[in-house]
Amino acid sequence: MFAMGRQHDELADAAAALANAETVTFGGVGLAGTMLPETEAYQRIEELAADRPEEVRGQLERLLSAGTPAARVYAATLLERLDPAAGQAVWVGLRADSAQLQTATGCVLDSTTVGAYAADRLAES
């Protein structure tokens, strides 16, 4: 019973951290490969999804409606892993989102809109 409460708290904590995400990156950033807090939160939610898919899905739906632009991208990515059809539908809806976000791949920082990011994801699938 204690472990379930702890997992729930970990999920809530990770979702809260992801809700304020500023940058979308799925690995280390910069020459040192520093892991951003939002990336760590994303990875923790991804780990918890296998055992708690419904709870994770609820958190993702909250992030999609109330998170930062980066949080919405992370949430859509995670939802697509949990439920590919639902994830695709979310990406379609996000194409109209003109909010700006930062992305990082290694040492390369960039900015885009949620809509452009969503369109790119849809083009890849």
PDB file of N, CA and C in Angstrom, residues 58-108:
ATOM      1  N   GLY A  58      -4.605  10.641 -17.027  1.00  0.00           N
ATOM      2  CA  GLY A  58      -5.278  11.759 -16.385  1.00  0.00           C
ATOM      3  C   GLY A  58      -4.354  12.954 -16.206  1.00  0.00           C
ATOM      4  N   GLN A  59      -3.123  12.683 -15.792  1.00  0.00           N
ATOM      5  CA  GLN A  59      -2.142  13.768 -15.639  1.00  0.00           C
ATOM      6  C   GLN A  59      -1.830  14.399 -16.998  1.00  0.00           C
ATOM      7  N   LEU A  60      -1.705  13.578 -18.019  1.00  0.00           N
ATOM      8  CA  LEU A  60      -1.396  14.104 -19.359  1.00  0.00           C
ATOM      9  C   LEU A  60      -2.525  14.986 -19.870  1.00  0.00           C
ATOM     10  N   GLU A  61      -3.752  14.590 -19.617  1.00  0.00           N
ATOM     11  CA  GLU A  61      -4.885  15.407 -20.048  1.00  0.00           C
ATOM     12  C   GLU A  61      -4.869  16.765 -19.340  1.00  0.00           C
ATOM     13  N   ARG A  62      -4.487  16.776 -18.061  1.00  0.00           N
ATOM     14  CA  ARG A  62      -4.367  18.058 -17.343  1.00  0.00           C
ATOM     15  C   ARG A  62      -3.246  18.909 -17.937  1.00  0.00           C
ATOM     16  N   LEU A  63      -2.124  18.271 -18.265  1.00  0.00           N
ATOM     17  CA  LEU A  63      -1.016  19.013 -18.861  1.00  0.00           C
ATOM     18  C   LEU A  63      -1.409  19.589 -20.226  1.00  0.00           C
ATOM     19  N   LEU A  64      -2.174  18.832 -20.985  1.00  0.00           N
ATOM     20  CA  LEU A  64      -2.598  19.315 -22.303  1.00  0.00           C
ATOM     21  C   LEU A  64      -3.510  20.530 -22.192  1.00  0.00           C
ATOM     22  N   SER A  65      -4.273  20.604 -21.137  1.00  0.00           N
ATOM     23  CA  SER A  65      -5.202  21.728 -21.007  1.00  0.00           C
ATOM     24  C   SER A  65      -4.624  22.894 -20.218  1.00  0.00           C
ATOM     25  N   ALA A  66      -3.659  22.648 -19.327  1.00  0.00           N
ATOM     26  CA  ALA A  66      -3.202  23.725 -18.451  1.00  0.00           C
ATOM     27  C   ALA A  66      -1.685  23.889 -18.388  1.00  0.00           C
ATOM     28  N   GLY A  67      -0.940  23.101 -19.116  1.00  0.00           N
ATOM     29  CA  GLY A  67       0.517  23.193 -19.062  1.00  0.00           C
ATOM     30  C   GLY A  67       1.073  24.261 -19.982  1.00  0.00           C
ATOM     31  N   THR A  68       2.341  24.535 -19.817  1.00  0.00           N
ATOM     32  CA  THR A  68       3.053  25.451 -20.704  1.00  0.00           C
ATOM     33  C   THR A  68       3.087  24.849 -22.113  1.00  0.00           C
ATOM     34  N   PRO A  69       3.485  25.628 -23.110  1.00  0.00           N
ATOM     35  CA  PRO A  69       3.603  25.051 -24.454  1.00  0.00           C
ATOM     36  C   PRO A  69       4.513  23.812 -24.484  1.00  0.00           C
ATOM     37  N   ALA A  70       5.643  23.870 -23.791  1.00  0.00           N
ATOM     38  CA  ALA A  70       6.542  22.711 -23.755  1.00  0.00           C
ATOM     39  C   ALA A  70       5.873  21.537 -23.050  1.00  0.00           C
ATOM     40  N   ALA A  71       5.120  21.809 -21.997  1.00  0.00           N
ATOM     41  CA  ALA A  71       4.413  20.741 -21.282  1.00  0.00           C
ATOM     42  C   ALA A  71       3.396  20.063 -22.189  1.00  0.00           C
ATOM     43  N   ARG A  72       2.730  20.837 -23.037  1.00  0.00           N
ATOM     44  CA  ARG A  72       1.756  20.255 -23.961  1.00  0.00           C
ATOM     45  C   ARG A  72       2.442  19.322 -24.961  1.00  0.00           C
ATOM     46  N   VAL A  73       3.610  19.709 -25.421  1.00  0.00           N
ATOM     47  CA  VAL A  73       4.358  18.847 -26.348  1.00  0.00           C
ATOM     48  C   VAL A  73       4.794  17.568 -25.648  1.00  0.00           C
ATOM     49  N   TYR A  74       5.326  17.695 -24.444  1.00  0.00           N
ATOM     50  CA  TYR A  74       5.711  16.495 -23.692  1.00  0.00           C
ATOM     51  C   TYR A  74       4.499  15.598 -23.464  1.00  0.00           C
ATOM     52  N   ALA A  75       3.374  16.185 -23.069  1.00  0.00           N
ATOM     53  CA  ALA A  75       2.170  15.404 -22.785  1.00  0.00           C
ATOM     54  C   ALA A  75       1.673  14.689 -24.040  1.00  0.00           C
ATOM     55  N   ALA A  76       1.676  15.365 -25.169  1.00  0.00           N
ATOM     56  CA  ALA A  76       1.237  14.740 -26.417  1.00  0.00           C
ATOM     57  C   ALA A  76       2.164  13.585 -26.789  1.00  0.00           C
ATOM     58  N   THR A  77       3.450  13.758 -26.580  1.00  0.00           N
ATOM     59  CA  THR A  77       4.424  12.712 -26.880  1.00  0.00           C
ATOM     60  C   THR A  77       4.181  11.489 -26.002  1.00  0.00           C
ATOM     61  N   LEU A  78       3.961  11.724 -24.711  1.00  0.00           N
ATOM     62  CA  LEU A  78       3.695  10.611 -23.801  1.00  0.00           C
ATOM     63  C   LEU A  78       2.364   9.941 -24.113  1.00  0.00           C
ATOM     64  N   LEU A  79       1.349  10.729 -24.428  1.00  0.00           N
ATOM     65  CA  LEU A  79       0.046  10.157 -24.756  1.00  0.00           C
ATOM     66  C   LEU A  79       0.145   9.294 -26.005  1.00  0.00           C
ATOM     67  N   GLU A  80       0.927   9.741 -26.964  1.00  0.00           N
ATOM     68  CA  GLU A  80       1.108   8.967 -28.188  1.00  0.00           C
ATOM     69  C   GLU A  80       1.743   7.611 -27.888  1.00  0.00           C
ATOM     70  N   ARG A  81       2.611   7.558 -26.884  1.00  0.00           N
ATOM     71  CA  ARG A  81       3.220   6.279 -26.492  1.00  0.00           C
ATOM     72  C   ARG A  81       2.202   5.370 -25.802  1.00  0.00           C
ATOM     73  N   LEU A  82       1.330   5.969 -24.996  1.00  0.00           N
ATOM     74  CA  LEU A  82       0.308   5.193 -24.281  1.00  0.00           C
ATOM     75  C   LEU A  82      -0.796   4.710 -25.207  1.00  0.00           C
ATOM     76  N   ASP A  83      -1.228   5.602 -26.086  1.00  0.00           N
ATOM     77  CA  ASP A  83      -2.371   5.341 -26.964  1.00  0.00           C
ATOM     78  C   ASP A  83      -2.106   6.061 -28.289  1.00  0.00           C
ATOM     79  N   PRO A  84      -1.506   5.355 -29.242  1.00  0.00           N
ATOM     80  CA  PRO A  84      -1.118   6.014 -30.499  1.00  0.00           C
ATOM     81  C   PRO A  84      -2.248   6.769 -31.194  1.00  0.00           C
ATOM     82  N   ALA A  85      -3.440   6.224 -31.217  1.00  0.00           N
ATOM     83  CA  ALA A  85      -4.551   6.907 -31.891  1.00  0.00           C
ATOM     84  C   ALA A  85      -4.917   8.195 -31.167  1.00  0.00           C
ATOM     85  N   ALA A  86      -4.981   8.151 -29.844  1.00  0.00           N
ATOM     86  CA  ALA A  86      -5.286   9.359 -29.069  1.00  0.00           C
ATOM     87  C   ALA A  86      -4.172  10.386 -29.237  1.00  0.00           C
ATOM     88  N   GLY A  87      -2.941   9.921 -29.257  1.00  0.00           N
ATOM     89  CA  GLY A  87      -1.814  10.831 -29.449  1.00  0.00           C
ATOM     90  C   GLY A  87      -1.867  11.526 -30.792  1.00  0.00           C
ATOM     91  N   GLN A  88      -2.185  10.783 -31.830  1.00  0.00           N
ATOM     92  CA  GLN A  88      -2.307  11.383 -33.163  1.00  0.00           C
ATOM     93  C   GLN A  88      -3.410  12.434 -33.186  1.00  0.00           C
ATOM     94  N   ALA A  89      -4.519  12.139 -32.526  1.00  0.00           N
ATOM     95  CA  ALA A  89      -5.622  13.102 -32.479  1.00  0.00           C
ATOM     96  C   ALA A  89      -5.201  14.378 -31.752  1.00  0.00           C
ATOM     97  N   VAL A  90      -4.431  14.234 -30.703  1.00  0.00           N
ATOM     98  CA  VAL A  90      -3.948  15.412 -29.969  1.00  0.00           C
ATOM     99  C   VAL A  90      -3.007  16.222 -30.849  1.00  0.00           C
ATOM    100  N   TRP A  91      -2.091  15.543 -31.553  1.00  0.00           N
ATOM    101  CA  TRP A  91      -1.181  16.273 -32.445  1.00  0.00           C
ATOM    102  C   TRP A  91      -1.966  17.047 -33.500  1.00  0.00           C
ATOM    103  N   VAL A  92      -3.014  16.450 -34.035  1.00  0.00           N
ATOM    104  CA  VAL A  92      -3.847  17.144 -35.023  1.00  0.00           C
ATOM    105  C   VAL A  92      -4.427  18.411 -34.406  1.00  0.00           C
ATOM    106  N   GLY A  93      -4.949  18.311 -33.196  1.00  0.00           N
ATOM    107  CA  GLY A  93      -5.501  19.484 -32.520  1.00  0.00           C
ATOM    108  C   GLY A  93      -4.463  20.541 -32.201  1.00  0.00           C
ATOM    109  N   LEU A  94      -3.244  20.114 -31.899  1.00  0.00           N
ATOM    110  CA  LEU A  94      -2.188  21.066 -31.542  1.00  0.00           C
ATOM    111  C   LEU A  94      -1.629  21.820 -32.744  1.00  0.00           C
ATOM    112  N   ARG A  95      -1.941  21.389 -33.959  1.00  0.00           N
ATOM    113  CA  ARG A  95      -1.431  22.100 -35.142  1.00  0.00           C
ATOM    114  C   ARG A  95      -1.870  23.556 -35.179  1.00  0.00           C
ATOM    115  N   ALA A  96      -2.971  23.878 -34.539  1.00  0.00           N
ATOM    116  CA  ALA A  96      -3.476  25.256 -34.526  1.00  0.00           C
ATOM    117  C   ALA A  96      -2.913  26.088 -33.370  1.00  0.00           C
ATOM    118  N   ASP A  97      -2.068  25.496 -32.556  1.00  0.00           N
ATOM    119  CA  ASP A  97      -1.523  26.166 -31.366  1.00  0.00           C
ATOM    120  C   ASP A  97      -0.321  27.031 -31.777  1.00  0.00           C
ATOM    121  N   SER A  98      -0.456  28.338 -31.646  1.00  0.00           N
ATOM    122  CA  SER A  98       0.606  29.255 -32.078  1.00  0.00           C
ATOM    123  C   SER A  98       1.565  29.652 -30.954  1.00  0.00           C
ATOM    124  N   ALA A  99       1.443  29.026 -29.801  1.00  0.00           N
ATOM    125  CA  ALA A  99       2.332  29.355 -28.681  1.00  0.00           C
ATOM    126  C   ALA A  99       3.778  28.967 -29.004  1.00  0.00           C
ATOM    127  N   GLN A 100       4.694  29.814 -28.591  1.00  0.00           N
ATOM    128  CA  GLN A 100       6.126  29.589 -28.821  1.00  0.00           C
ATOM    129  C   GLN A 100       6.709  28.655 -27.760  1.00  0.00           C
ATOM    130  N   LEU A 101       7.694  27.850 -28.168  1.00  0.00           N
ATOM    131  CA  LEU A 101       8.426  27.023 -27.223  1.00  0.00           C
ATOM    132  C   LEU A 101       9.854  26.874 -27.697  1.00  0.00           C
ATOM    133  N   GLN A 102      10.708  26.529 -26.744  1.00  0.00           N
ATOM    134  CA  GLN A 102      12.109  26.278 -27.058  1.00  0.00           C
ATOM    135  C   GLN A 102      12.327  24.783 -27.159  1.00  0.00           C
ATOM    136  N   THR A 103      13.239  24.400 -28.053  1.00  0.00           N
ATOM    137  CA  THR A 103      13.654  23.007 -28.164  1.00  0.00           C
ATOM    138  C   THR A 103      15.171  22.964 -28.042  1.00  0.00           C
ATOM    139  N   ALA A 104      15.673  21.816 -27.643  1.00  0.00           N
ATOM    140  CA  ALA A 104      17.121  21.629 -27.551  1.00  0.00           C
ATOM    141  C   ALA A 104      17.452  20.209 -27.963  1.00  0.00           C
ATOM    142  N   THR A 105      18.467  20.099 -28.790  1.00  0.00           N
ATOM    143  CA  THR A 105      19.018  18.806 -29.176  1.00  0.00           C
ATOM    144  C   THR A 105      20.521  18.919 -29.014  1.00  0.00           C
ATOM    145  N   GLY A 106      21.041  18.300 -27.959  1.00  0.00           N
ATOM    146  CA  GLY A 106      22.461  18.431 -27.673  1.00  0.00           C
ATOM    147  C   GLY A 106      22.809  19.880 -27.393  1.00  0.00           C
ATOM    148  N   CYS A 107      23.651  20.462 -28.222  1.00  0.00           N
ATOM    149  CA  CYS A 107      24.069  21.860 -28.050  1.00  0.00           C
ATOM    150  C   CYS A 107      23.246  22.823 -28.897  1.00  0.00           C
ATOM    151  N   VAL A 108      22.300  22.314 -29.662  1.00  0.00           N
ATOM    152  CA  VAL A 108      21.536  23.149 -30.578  1.00  0.00           C
ATOM    153  C   VAL A 108      20.217  23.561 -29.931  1.00  0.00           C
TER     154      VAL A 108
END
